[in-house]
Amino acid sequence: MLQVLLSGLTVGTIYGLVAMAFAVVFYVTKVVNFATGQLLMVSILLTAGLVRLGLPDWLGVGIALIASTVLGVIIYFVAVRPVLKFDRFSFAWLVSTLGIAIVIQATFAIIFGPASQPFPRGLHQIPVHLPGATLTVQEILTLVVGALAVLGWELVRRKTLVGKLGMAISTDPEIASTFGANVTAYAVGAFAIGGFLAGLAGILVGPITYGNPYLGDTYGISGFIALMIGGIQRPAAAMGGGLILGVLSIAANSYIGAQASDWFPFVLVLLVLLLAPNGVFASGDSLRKLFRRRSSLTVGGRA
Amino acid sequence: MSNTIDNTLVVEGLSGGYDRFDVIHDIAFRVGRGEAVALLGPNGAGKSTVLRAITGLLKHRRGTVTIDGTNVVGMGPHQISRGLAAMVPEGRRLFVGQSVEDNLRLGGMRLRKDRARTDQLLQSVYDLFPVVERYKAREATALSGGEQQMVAIGRMMMSDPSLMLLDEPSLGLAPLAIADLITALQQLRERKSSILLVEQRVDIALEVCDRIYVLSEGRIVDEGRASDIGTEGRALIDAYLG
Ligand SMILES: Nc1ncnc2c1ncn2[C@@H]1O[C@H](COP(=O)(O)OP(=O)(O)OP(=O)(O)O)[C@@H](O)[C@H]1O
Ligand SMILES: [Mg+2]
C-alpha cells in the first residue's frame, strides 16, 4: 500500500514536471507547446550519448539540461513567435509546435537509431529501505526536486515583483505592457523554464526508461493528461494533476491488472473533463461547487 | 499653435486601425503642459483607438505622435511606458488576483529601483484616495466599481508619466462615485498634470477640462475651449454624441 503510494508519487512527479513545463509556457503565452515531451527525450538521449562518448555523468547531465532549456527557447523563436506575430489569436502554434516535435523526434531517431540507449544508472542503484516500502535515492531525489519546483514557482510568483509582473502578463499582457512589462522577455523566459523542467524530468526518469527517440510521445501525452487533470491555468496545479495521475496509474496496475495504466489515465481524464472541465484544482469548477454546496447545506441544516 | 514648445502631446496626421482597415483618419490635436483636454465622441468613433495609438498598443498607425518632444510612432508600449504616457484603460482592467497595493506597485514598475520616489508616489495616491489606502491589502477586483476606478487612476499615477490618458473613467459608475471621480480629476489637474480624457459624458468633460475635441467616425469634427461652450454648443455636442 505504502509502496504503491510512494511509487505513484514518484512517477507522478515526473508527469507533474512535464505538466508544469506545459503550464508555465501556457501561463505566460497562452500557447501549448506540443514539443514538451520531446524536450524530455532530448535530455535523456543527450545524456546517454555524451556519457557513452566518455564524459562524466554529471557533465552529461549538465549539458543535456542546458540543451533542453536552449531548445525550448529555440522552439519559441522558430515555431511560436512567427505565427503569433502574424496573428496573435490564431491557433497556428498548434500545428507548428507539433511539427517541430516531429522534426526533433526524427532528428534524434536518425542520430541514435530506434534502439534503447543505456542511461547512467547513477543514484538509481542505491536502495533506501523504509518501513513498508523501498525506494531508490534517485526516486527520493525526484520527490524532492518536484517539491522544490512547486515551492520555488509559487514563491517567485507570489513574493517577488518579477512574479507579480508575470501574473499581470498572464492575465492582461496588453495592459501589463503599457506599464513597462517586456512581454517577449517573459515569453522567452517561460519557454526556457519549460525546457528546463522537461529536461529535469528526463534526467530523473532516465535510469528507468533508458533512452529512445519515442519517449517524447509517451511522456508528452502523460504530461498533457496530468495537465488536464490538474488544470492548465496554474503550474502548481499541474504538478498536483501529475501526482494524482501517477498514484492512480500505479494503483490501477497493482489492483486492476498489469496493463491497466495504458488505458486508465484516459478514463480518468474523461471523468475529470466531465466533472471539472477546468481541472481538479481550478477555482469555480463543478467539483468545488459540489463540495461548497454540500458544506453550505450542512451549515444551513444546523442553523 | 501646435509648434509651441510647451506641449506635452502633439498629434499630427495620425491614421490607423486594425487589420489594414483604418478607423481613425488624419487626426491632429494637442495637449499643452499642465492642460486637461477632453476627447468626446459617440460609441465607435475611434476614441479608444486614438489612445491605443498613443500608448503603442495599436500597431497599424501612421503620422506623428510627439510626447515631450519624442515621436512615439514606431515605439512599443513598454518603451512609451518609460515616463512618457500611462493610461487608465476602458473598463479599468486591474490586474486580477492581485492586491490593491500590488496593482499600484506594478503601475510604478519603471521606477522600481528608485524606492524613495515609489514610496512618495504611493503616498500621494493614498493621500488623494484614502479609501484606496484603507483597502490596500484587498484583492483589487473585489472592490466596487468606483473604488476600482480610483485604483486604476492610482496605478497610472504611480508611473509618474508626462501624459495621463483616461478612457471613459465614468463608465458604469453610480452618481456618487462620479462626483468623487470629478473631484479626483480636478485634483490631478491642480497638480499640473497633462491630461487627455476620453468621455461620452459632456458634463464631466466640461467640468474638468480646459479644451475639448469632438471625434466622429474617426475624424476630429470640432474643437473649442470649455469656457466658450454655452448651452447652445452643448446641445450641438450632445447631438453629435447622439
Ligand atoms: N480590436 C479591434 N479589432 C477590429 N476592430 C476594432 C477593434 N477595436 C475597435 N475596433 C473598431 O474600431 C472602431 C473604433 O472603435 P473604438 O473602440 O476606438 O471606439 P470608441 O470611440 O472608443 O467607442 P466606445 O465609446 O464604444 O468605447 C469601431 O468601429 C470598432 O468596431
Ligand atoms: Mg472606447
Coordinates of C-alpha atoms and ligand atoms in Angstrom, one line a residue:
Chain A
M1 CA 0.0 0.0 0.0
L2 CA 2.7 2.5 1.0
Q3 CA 4.9 1.1 -1.8
V4 CA 2.1 1.8 -4.3
L5 CA 1.6 5.3 -2.9
L6 CA 5.3 6.2 -3.0
S7 CA 6.0 4.7 -6.4
G8 CA 2.9 6.5 -7.7
L9 CA 4.1 9.8 -6.3
T10 CA 7.5 9.3 -7.9
V11 CA 6.1 8.6 -11.3
G12 CA 3.5 11.3 -10.7
T13 CA 6.3 13.8 -10.0
I14 CA 7.8 13.1 -13.5
Y15 CA 4.3 13.6 -15.1
G16 CA 3.9 16.7 -12.9
L17 CA 7.2 18.2 -14.0
V18 CA 6.3 17.7 -17.7
A19 CA 2.8 19.1 -16.9
M20 CA 4.4 22.1 -15.2
A21 CA 6.6 22.6 -18.3
F22 CA 3.4 22.8 -20.4
A23 CA 1.7 25.0 -17.8
V24 CA 4.5 27.6 -17.3
V25 CA 4.6 28.2 -21.1
F26 CA 0.8 28.4 -21.2
Y27 CA 0.7 30.7 -18.2
V28 CA 2.7 33.4 -19.9
T29 CA 2.0 32.9 -23.6
K30 CA -1.4 31.0 -23.8
V31 CA 0.3 28.6 -26.1
V32 CA 0.5 24.8 -25.6
N33 CA 4.0 23.6 -26.6
F34 CA 3.3 20.2 -28.0
A35 CA 7.1 19.6 -28.3
T36 CA 7.4 19.5 -24.5
G37 CA 7.7 15.7 -24.3
Q38 CA 10.4 15.8 -27.0
L39 CA 12.4 18.1 -24.7
L40 CA 12.4 15.4 -22.1
M41 CA 13.5 12.9 -24.7
V42 CA 16.3 15.2 -25.8
S43 CA 17.8 15.4 -22.3
I44 CA 17.7 11.7 -21.9
L45 CA 19.3 10.8 -25.2
L46 CA 21.9 13.6 -25.0
T47 CA 22.9 12.4 -21.5
A48 CA 23.1 8.8 -22.8
G49 CA 25.1 9.8 -25.8
L50 CA 27.5 12.1 -24.0
V51 CA 28.2 9.6 -21.3
R52 CA 28.9 6.9 -23.9
L53 CA 31.4 9.3 -25.5
G54 CA 33.3 9.2 -22.3
L55 CA 32.0 12.3 -20.4
P56 CA 31.5 12.0 -16.7
D57 CA 27.8 11.6 -15.7
W58 CA 27.4 15.0 -14.1
L59 CA 28.8 16.8 -17.1
G60 CA 26.5 14.8 -19.5
V61 CA 23.5 15.7 -17.3
G62 CA 24.5 19.4 -17.1
I63 CA 25.0 19.7 -20.9
A64 CA 21.7 17.9 -21.5
L65 CA 19.8 20.3 -19.2
I66 CA 21.3 23.3 -20.9
A67 CA 20.4 21.8 -24.2
S68 CA 16.7 21.2 -23.4
T69 CA 16.5 24.7 -22.0
V70 CA 18.0 26.3 -25.1
L71 CA 15.9 24.1 -27.3
G72 CA 12.8 25.4 -25.5
V73 CA 13.8 29.0 -26.4
I74 CA 14.6 27.9 -30.0
I75 CA 11.1 26.4 -30.3
Y76 CA 9.7 29.8 -29.2
F77 CA 11.6 31.7 -31.8
V78 CA 11.1 29.2 -34.7
A79 CA 7.6 27.8 -34.1
V80 CA 5.7 30.2 -31.9
R81 CA 6.8 33.8 -32.3
P82 CA 6.5 34.0 -36.1
V83 CA 2.9 32.6 -36.1
L84 CA 1.8 34.8 -33.2
K85 CA 3.3 37.8 -34.9
F86 CA 1.2 37.0 -38.0
D87 CA -2.0 36.7 -35.9
R88 CA -1.9 36.9 -32.2
F89 CA -5.2 35.0 -31.8
S90 CA -4.7 32.2 -34.3
F91 CA -4.1 28.6 -33.3
A92 CA -1.3 28.1 -35.8
W93 CA 1.0 27.3 -32.9
L94 CA -0.9 24.0 -32.5
V95 CA 0.4 22.9 -35.9
S96 CA 3.8 24.5 -35.6
T97 CA 4.7 23.1 -32.2
L98 CA 3.5 19.6 -33.3
G99 CA 5.6 20.0 -36.4
I100 CA 8.7 20.8 -34.5
A101 CA 8.1 17.9 -32.2
I102 CA 8.1 15.6 -35.2
V103 CA 11.3 17.2 -36.5
I104 CA 13.1 16.8 -33.2
Q105 CA 12.0 13.2 -32.9
A106 CA 13.0 12.3 -36.4
T107 CA 16.4 14.0 -36.0
F108 CA 17.1 12.0 -32.8
A109 CA 15.9 8.8 -34.4
I110 CA 18.4 9.4 -37.3
I111 CA 21.3 10.1 -34.9
F112 CA 20.6 7.5 -32.3
G113 CA 18.6 4.9 -34.1
P114 CA 15.4 3.4 -32.7
A115 CA 17.1 1.1 -30.2
S116 CA 17.2 1.8 -26.5
Q117 CA 20.3 3.6 -25.3
P118 CA 21.8 2.8 -21.8
F119 CA 21.4 5.7 -19.4
P120 CA 23.8 6.1 -16.4
R121 CA 22.3 4.2 -13.5
G122 CA 23.9 6.6 -11.0
L123 CA 21.7 7.1 -7.9
H124 CA 19.2 4.6 -9.1
Q125 CA 21.3 1.7 -7.9
I126 CA 21.2 2.8 -4.3
P127 CA 18.1 1.5 -2.5
V128 CA 16.6 3.1 0.6
H129 CA 14.6 0.8 2.8
L130 CA 11.7 2.4 4.6
P131 CA 9.3 0.6 6.9
G132 CA 6.9 -0.9 4.4
A133 CA 8.5 0.3 1.2
T134 CA 11.7 0.5 -0.7
L135 CA 12.7 3.5 -2.9
T136 CA 16.0 4.3 -4.6
V137 CA 17.9 7.5 -3.9
Q138 CA 17.0 8.6 -7.4
E139 CA 13.3 8.3 -6.6
I140 CA 13.7 10.3 -3.4
L141 CA 15.6 12.9 -5.3
T142 CA 12.7 13.0 -7.8
L143 CA 10.2 13.7 -5.0
V144 CA 12.5 16.4 -3.6
V145 CA 13.0 18.1 -7.0
G146 CA 9.3 18.1 -7.6
A147 CA 8.5 19.7 -4.3
L148 CA 11.2 22.3 -4.8
A149 CA 9.9 23.1 -8.3
V150 CA 6.4 23.8 -7.0
L151 CA 7.7 25.7 -3.9
G152 CA 10.1 27.8 -6.0
W153 CA 7.5 28.6 -8.6
E154 CA 4.9 29.7 -6.0
L155 CA 7.4 31.7 -4.0
V156 CA 8.6 33.7 -7.0
R157 CA 5.1 34.1 -8.3
R158 CA 3.6 35.5 -5.1
K159 CA 6.5 37.2 -3.3
T160 CA 8.6 38.9 -6.0
L161 CA 7.9 41.8 -8.3
V162 CA 9.1 39.6 -11.2
G163 CA 6.5 37.0 -10.3
K164 CA 3.7 39.6 -9.8
L165 CA 4.6 41.1 -13.1
G166 CA 4.4 37.6 -14.6
M167 CA 1.0 37.2 -13.1
A168 CA -0.1 40.6 -14.6
I169 CA 1.2 39.5 -18.0
S170 CA -0.6 36.2 -17.7
T171 CA -4.0 37.9 -17.1
D172 CA -3.6 41.0 -19.2
P173 CA -0.5 41.2 -21.4
E174 CA -1.6 44.3 -23.1
I175 CA -2.1 46.5 -20.1
A176 CA 1.0 45.0 -18.4
S177 CA 3.0 46.1 -21.4
T178 CA 1.7 49.7 -21.0
F179 CA 3.2 49.7 -17.6
G180 CA 6.6 48.5 -18.8
A181 CA 6.4 44.8 -18.9
N182 CA 8.5 43.3 -21.6
V183 CA 6.2 40.5 -22.7
T184 CA 8.6 39.0 -25.2
A185 CA 11.3 38.6 -22.5
Y186 CA 8.8 36.8 -20.3
A187 CA 7.7 34.5 -23.2
V188 CA 11.4 33.6 -23.7
G189 CA 11.8 33.0 -20.0
A190 CA 8.7 30.8 -19.9
F191 CA 9.9 28.6 -22.8
A192 CA 13.3 28.4 -21.1
I193 CA 11.8 27.3 -17.8
G194 CA 9.6 24.9 -19.7
G195 CA 12.6 23.4 -21.5
F196 CA 14.5 23.1 -18.2
L197 CA 11.6 21.4 -16.3
A198 CA 11.1 18.9 -19.1
G199 CA 14.8 18.2 -19.3
L200 CA 14.9 17.8 -15.5
A201 CA 12.1 15.2 -15.7
G202 CA 14.1 13.4 -18.3
I203 CA 17.2 13.2 -16.2
L204 CA 15.2 11.9 -13.2
V205 CA 13.3 9.2 -15.2
G206 CA 16.2 8.3 -17.5
P207 CA 17.6 5.4 -15.4
I208 CA 14.1 3.7 -15.5
T209 CA 13.2 4.3 -19.2
Y210 CA 16.7 4.3 -20.8
G211 CA 16.9 6.4 -23.9
N212 CA 14.9 6.1 -27.1
P213 CA 13.6 8.8 -29.6
Y214 CA 9.9 8.0 -29.0
L215 CA 9.9 8.7 -25.2
G216 CA 8.7 12.2 -26.1
D217 CA 5.3 10.9 -27.2
T218 CA 4.8 8.7 -24.1
Y219 CA 5.7 11.4 -21.6
G220 CA 4.3 14.2 -23.6
I221 CA 0.9 12.5 -23.6
S222 CA 1.1 11.6 -19.9
G223 CA 2.2 15.1 -19.0
F224 CA -0.6 16.6 -21.0
I225 CA -3.1 14.3 -19.3
A226 CA -1.7 15.4 -15.9
L227 CA -2.2 19.0 -17.1
M228 CA -5.8 18.3 -18.0
I229 CA -6.4 16.7 -14.6
G230 CA -4.8 19.5 -12.6
G231 CA -5.9 22.4 -14.7
I232 CA -3.9 24.4 -17.3
Q233 CA -4.2 27.7 -15.6
R234 CA -1.7 27.2 -12.7
P235 CA 1.6 25.4 -12.9
A236 CA 1.4 24.3 -9.2
A237 CA -2.0 22.6 -10.0
A238 CA -0.4 20.9 -13.0
M239 CA 2.0 19.2 -10.6
G240 CA -1.0 18.2 -8.5
G241 CA -2.5 16.6 -11.6
G242 CA 0.7 14.7 -12.2
L243 CA 0.7 13.3 -8.6
I244 CA -3.0 12.2 -9.0
L245 CA -2.3 10.6 -12.3
G246 CA 0.9 8.8 -11.0
V247 CA -0.7 7.4 -7.9
L248 CA -3.9 6.2 -9.7
S249 CA -1.9 4.7 -12.6
I250 CA 0.3 2.6 -10.3
A251 CA -2.7 1.7 -8.2
A252 CA -4.5 0.6 -11.3
N253 CA -1.6 -1.5 -12.3
S254 CA -1.4 -3.3 -9.0
Y255 CA -5.1 -3.6 -8.3
I256 CA -6.8 -3.9 -11.7
G257 CA -4.2 -5.5 -13.9
A258 CA -0.7 -5.2 -15.3
Q259 CA -1.5 -3.1 -18.3
A260 CA -4.2 -1.0 -16.7
S261 CA -2.1 2.1 -16.7
D262 CA -2.3 2.1 -20.5
W263 CA -6.0 2.9 -20.6
F264 CA -6.7 4.1 -17.1
P265 CA -5.4 7.7 -17.5
F266 CA -7.7 8.3 -20.4
V267 CA -10.7 7.2 -18.4
L268 CA -9.5 9.4 -15.6
V269 CA -9.1 12.5 -17.7
L270 CA -12.5 11.8 -19.3
L271 CA -14.1 11.8 -15.8
V272 CA -12.2 15.0 -14.9
L273 CA -13.3 16.8 -18.0
L274 CA -16.9 15.8 -17.3
L275 CA -16.9 16.8 -13.6
A276 CA -14.4 19.6 -13.5
P277 CA -13.6 20.9 -17.0
N278 CA -11.0 23.4 -15.8
G279 CA -9.1 20.8 -13.8
V280 CA -9.4 19.5 -10.3
F281 CA -7.6 22.5 -8.7
A282 CA -9.2 25.3 -10.7
S283 CA -11.3 27.7 -8.7
G284 CA -15.0 27.8 -9.5
D285 CA -15.2 24.4 -11.2
S286 CA -18.0 22.0 -10.7
L287 CA -16.2 19.7 -8.3
R288 CA -15.6 22.5 -5.9
K289 CA -19.0 23.9 -6.4
L290 CA -20.4 20.5 -5.5
F291 CA -18.4 20.4 -2.3
R292 CA -19.3 24.0 -1.5
R293 CA -23.0 23.3 -2.0
R294 CA -22.7 20.3 0.3
S295 CA -21.0 22.3 3.1
S296 CA -23.3 25.2 2.9
L297 CA -26.2 22.7 3.1
T298 CA -24.8 21.3 6.3
V299 CA -24.3 24.7 7.7
G300 CA -27.8 25.7 6.7
G301 CA -29.1 22.4 8.3
R302 CA -27.5 23.3 11.6
A303 CA -28.9 26.8 11.7
Chain B
M1 CA -0.3 76.6 -32.4
S2 CA 0.9 73.1 -32.5
N3 CA 4.6 74.1 -32.8
T4 CA 4.7 75.9 -29.5
I5 CA 7.3 74.2 -27.3
D6 CA 5.1 73.8 -24.3
N7 CA 3.0 71.0 -25.5
T8 CA 3.1 67.6 -23.7
L9 CA 1.3 65.9 -26.6
V10 CA 1.2 66.9 -30.3
V11 CA -0.6 64.6 -32.7
E12 CA -0.4 65.3 -36.4
G13 CA -1.7 63.3 -39.4
L14 CA -2.5 60.3 -37.3
S15 CA -4.2 57.4 -39.1
G16 CA -4.5 53.8 -38.0
G17 CA -6.7 50.8 -37.3
Y18 CA -7.0 47.1 -37.2
D19 CA -6.3 44.5 -39.9
R20 CA -5.5 47.0 -42.6
F21 CA -8.7 49.0 -42.2
D22 CA -8.2 52.5 -40.8
V23 CA -10.7 53.5 -38.1
I24 CA -9.1 56.9 -37.4
H25 CA -8.2 59.3 -40.2
D26 CA -5.7 62.2 -40.3
I27 CA -6.1 63.2 -36.7
A28 CA -4.4 66.3 -35.3
F29 CA -4.7 67.7 -31.8
R30 CA -2.6 68.7 -28.9
V31 CA -2.4 68.8 -25.1
G32 CA -0.5 71.6 -23.5
R33 CA 1.7 71.2 -20.5
G34 CA -0.5 71.1 -17.4
E35 CA -3.6 71.2 -19.6
A36 CA -6.6 68.9 -19.3
V37 CA -8.1 68.1 -22.7
A38 CA -11.2 66.1 -23.5
L39 CA -11.8 63.9 -26.5
L40 CA -15.6 63.4 -26.9
G41 CA -17.4 61.2 -29.3
P42 CA -20.1 58.6 -29.7
N43 CA -19.7 54.9 -29.5
G44 CA -17.4 53.5 -32.1
A45 CA -16.0 57.0 -33.0
G46 CA -12.4 55.8 -32.5
K47 CA -11.6 57.3 -29.1
S48 CA -10.1 54.2 -27.6
T49 CA -8.2 53.6 -30.9
V50 CA -6.6 57.1 -30.5
L51 CA -5.5 56.2 -27.0
R52 CA -4.2 52.8 -28.2
A53 CA -2.2 54.7 -30.9
I54 CA -0.6 57.0 -28.3
T55 CA 0.3 54.1 -25.9
G56 CA 1.7 52.0 -28.6
L57 CA -0.9 49.2 -28.4
L58 CA -2.1 50.0 -31.9
K59 CA 0.5 48.6 -34.3
H60 CA -1.0 49.9 -37.5
R61 CA -0.6 53.6 -37.3
R62 CA 0.9 56.4 -39.4
G63 CA 1.6 60.1 -38.8
T64 CA 3.4 61.6 -35.7
V65 CA 2.6 61.4 -32.1
T66 CA 5.0 63.5 -30.2
I67 CA 5.1 63.2 -26.4
D68 CA 7.6 65.5 -24.6
G69 CA 9.4 66.1 -28.0
T70 CA 9.7 62.4 -28.7
N71 CA 7.9 60.9 -31.7
V72 CA 6.5 57.6 -30.3
V73 CA 5.1 56.2 -33.6
G74 CA 7.3 53.1 -34.1
M75 CA 7.9 52.6 -30.4
G76 CA 6.3 49.7 -28.5
P77 CA 4.2 50.1 -25.4
H78 CA 6.9 49.1 -22.9
Q79 CA 9.1 51.9 -24.3
I80 CA 6.4 54.5 -24.2
S81 CA 5.6 53.5 -20.7
R82 CA 9.0 54.8 -19.5
G83 CA 7.8 58.1 -18.3
L84 CA 6.0 59.3 -21.4
A85 CA 2.4 58.1 -21.1
A86 CA 0.3 56.0 -18.8
M87 CA -3.3 55.1 -19.1
V88 CA -6.5 54.2 -17.3
P89 CA -7.9 51.8 -19.8
E90 CA -11.5 51.4 -20.8
G91 CA -13.1 49.1 -18.3
R92 CA -10.3 49.7 -15.8
R93 CA -8.6 46.3 -16.4
L94 CA -7.0 46.0 -13.0
F95 CA -4.6 43.0 -12.6
V96 CA -6.8 40.1 -11.5
G97 CA -5.8 38.1 -8.4
Q98 CA -3.5 40.8 -7.0
S99 CA -3.9 43.2 -4.1
V100 CA -4.7 46.9 -4.5
E101 CA -1.1 47.7 -3.4
D102 CA 0.4 45.2 -5.8
N103 CA -1.6 46.8 -8.6
L104 CA -0.3 50.2 -7.6
R105 CA 3.3 48.9 -7.4
L106 CA 3.0 47.3 -10.8
G107 CA 1.9 50.6 -12.1
G108 CA 5.2 52.0 -10.8
M109 CA 7.3 49.2 -12.2
R110 CA 9.5 51.5 -14.2
L111 CA 10.6 53.3 -11.1
R112 CA 11.2 50.2 -9.0
K113 CA 14.9 51.0 -8.5
D114 CA 14.0 54.4 -7.0
R115 CA 12.5 53.3 -3.8
A116 CA 12.1 56.8 -2.3
R117 CA 10.2 58.0 -5.3
T118 CA 8.0 55.0 -5.4
D119 CA 7.1 55.3 -1.8
Q120 CA 6.4 59.0 -2.3
L121 CA 4.1 58.3 -5.3
L122 CA 2.3 55.6 -3.3
Q123 CA 1.8 58.1 -0.5
S124 CA 0.4 60.7 -2.9
V125 CA -2.1 58.1 -4.3
Y126 CA -3.2 57.3 -0.8
D127 CA -3.5 61.0 0.1
L128 CA -5.7 61.5 -2.9
F129 CA -7.8 58.4 -2.3
P130 CA -7.9 57.5 1.4
V131 CA -10.3 54.6 0.6
V132 CA -7.6 53.0 -1.6
E133 CA -5.2 53.0 1.3
R134 CA -7.9 51.5 3.6
Y135 CA -8.4 48.6 1.1
K136 CA -4.7 48.3 0.1
A137 CA -4.5 44.6 1.1
R138 CA -7.7 43.5 -0.6
E139 CA -7.9 41.9 -3.9
A140 CA -8.3 44.8 -6.4
T141 CA -11.0 43.3 -8.5
A142 CA -13.1 42.6 -5.4
L143 CA -13.6 46.4 -4.8
S144 CA -16.7 48.3 -6.0
G145 CA -16.6 49.9 -9.5
G146 CA -15.9 53.4 -8.1
E147 CA -13.1 52.1 -5.9
Q148 CA -11.6 50.1 -8.7
Q149 CA -11.6 53.3 -10.8
M150 CA -9.6 55.0 -8.1
V151 CA -7.1 52.1 -8.1
A152 CA -6.8 52.4 -11.8
I153 CA -6.1 56.1 -11.6
G154 CA -3.6 55.5 -8.8
R155 CA -1.9 52.8 -10.9
M156 CA -1.5 55.3 -13.7
M157 CA -0.2 58.0 -11.3
M158 CA 2.4 55.5 -9.9
S159 CA 4.3 55.6 -13.2
D160 CA 4.6 59.4 -12.9
P161 CA 4.0 59.9 -16.7
S162 CA 4.3 63.1 -18.6
L163 CA 0.9 62.4 -20.2
M164 CA -2.1 60.9 -18.4
L165 CA -4.7 59.1 -20.5
L166 CA -8.1 58.2 -19.2
D167 CA -10.6 56.2 -21.2
E168 CA -14.2 56.7 -20.1
P169 CA -13.5 56.6 -16.4
S170 CA -17.1 57.4 -15.6
L171 CA -18.5 54.3 -17.4
G172 CA -20.7 52.2 -15.2
L173 CA -20.2 54.4 -12.1
A174 CA -23.1 55.4 -9.8
P175 CA -23.7 59.2 -9.5
L176 CA -21.9 59.4 -6.1
A177 CA -18.9 57.7 -7.5
I178 CA -18.9 60.0 -10.5
A179 CA -18.8 63.0 -8.1
D180 CA -15.7 61.5 -6.4
L181 CA -14.2 60.9 -9.8
I182 CA -14.7 64.5 -10.8
T183 CA -13.0 65.7 -7.6
A184 CA -10.1 63.4 -8.2
L185 CA -9.6 64.6 -11.8
Q186 CA -9.8 68.2 -10.7
Q187 CA -7.1 67.5 -8.1
L188 CA -4.9 65.8 -10.8
R189 CA -5.3 69.0 -12.8
E190 CA -4.3 71.2 -9.9
R191 CA -1.1 69.3 -9.7
K192 CA -0.4 70.5 -13.3
S193 CA -0.6 67.0 -14.8
S194 CA -1.2 66.9 -18.6
I195 CA -4.4 65.0 -19.1
L196 CA -6.2 63.6 -22.1
L197 CA -9.7 62.5 -21.0
V198 CA -11.9 60.4 -23.3
E199 CA -15.5 60.7 -22.3
Q200 CA -19.1 60.3 -23.5
R201 CA -20.4 62.5 -20.7
V202 CA -20.1 66.1 -21.9
D203 CA -20.9 67.5 -18.5
I204 CA -17.9 65.7 -16.9
A205 CA -15.6 66.8 -19.7
L206 CA -16.7 70.5 -19.4
E207 CA -16.3 70.5 -15.7
V208 CA -12.8 69.0 -15.7
C209 CA -11.2 70.1 -18.9
D210 CA -9.8 73.3 -20.5
R211 CA -10.5 72.4 -24.0
I212 CA -12.4 69.7 -25.9
Y213 CA -12.2 67.9 -29.3
V214 CA -15.1 66.1 -30.8
L215 CA -14.3 62.9 -32.7
S216 CA -16.8 61.4 -35.1
E217 CA -16.3 58.4 -37.4
G218 CA -12.6 58.6 -36.9
R219 CA -12.2 62.3 -37.6
I220 CA -11.9 65.4 -35.4
V221 CA -15.0 67.4 -36.3
D222 CA -15.0 70.1 -33.8
E223 CA -12.9 71.7 -31.1
G224 CA -13.2 74.5 -28.6
R225 CA -12.4 76.0 -25.1
A226 CA -14.6 74.5 -22.4
S227 CA -15.4 78.0 -21.2
D228 CA -16.6 79.2 -24.6
I229 CA -19.2 76.5 -24.9
G230 CA -22.6 77.7 -23.9
T231 CA -25.8 75.8 -23.7
E232 CA -26.1 76.1 -27.4
G233 CA -22.7 74.4 -28.1
R234 CA -23.5 71.8 -25.5
A235 CA -26.7 70.9 -27.3
L236 CA -24.7 70.7 -30.5
I237 CA -22.2 68.3 -29.0
D238 CA -24.9 66.3 -27.4
A239 CA -26.5 65.9 -30.8
Y240 CA -23.1 64.7 -32.1
L241 CA -22.8 62.1 -29.4
G242 CA -26.3 61.0 -30.3
Ligands
LIG1 N1 -9.6 45.0 -31.8 C1 -10.3 45.5 -32.8 N2 -10.3 44.9 -34.0 C2 -11.0 45.4 -35.0 N3 -11.8 46.5 -35.0 C3 -11.8 47.1 -33.8 C4 -11.1 46.7 -32.7 N4 -11.3 47.6 -31.7 C5 -12.1 48.5 -32.2 N5 -12.4 48.3 -33.5 C6 -13.3 49.1 -34.3 O1 -12.8 50.4 -34.4 C7 -13.8 51.4 -34.4 C8 -13.5 52.4 -33.3 O2 -13.5 51.7 -32.0 P1 -13.1 52.4 -30.7 O3 -13.1 51.3 -29.6 O4 -11.9 53.2 -30.9 O5 -14.3 53.4 -30.4 P2 -14.6 54.2 -29.2 O6 -14.8 55.6 -29.6 O7 -13.7 54.0 -28.1 O8 -16.0 53.6 -28.8 P3 -16.7 53.4 -27.3 O9 -17.2 54.7 -26.8 O10 -17.8 52.4 -27.5 O11 -15.6 52.9 -26.4 C9 -15.1 50.6 -34.2 O12 -15.8 50.5 -35.4 C10 -14.7 49.3 -33.7 O13 -15.6 48.3 -34.2
MG2 MG -13.7 53.2 -26.3

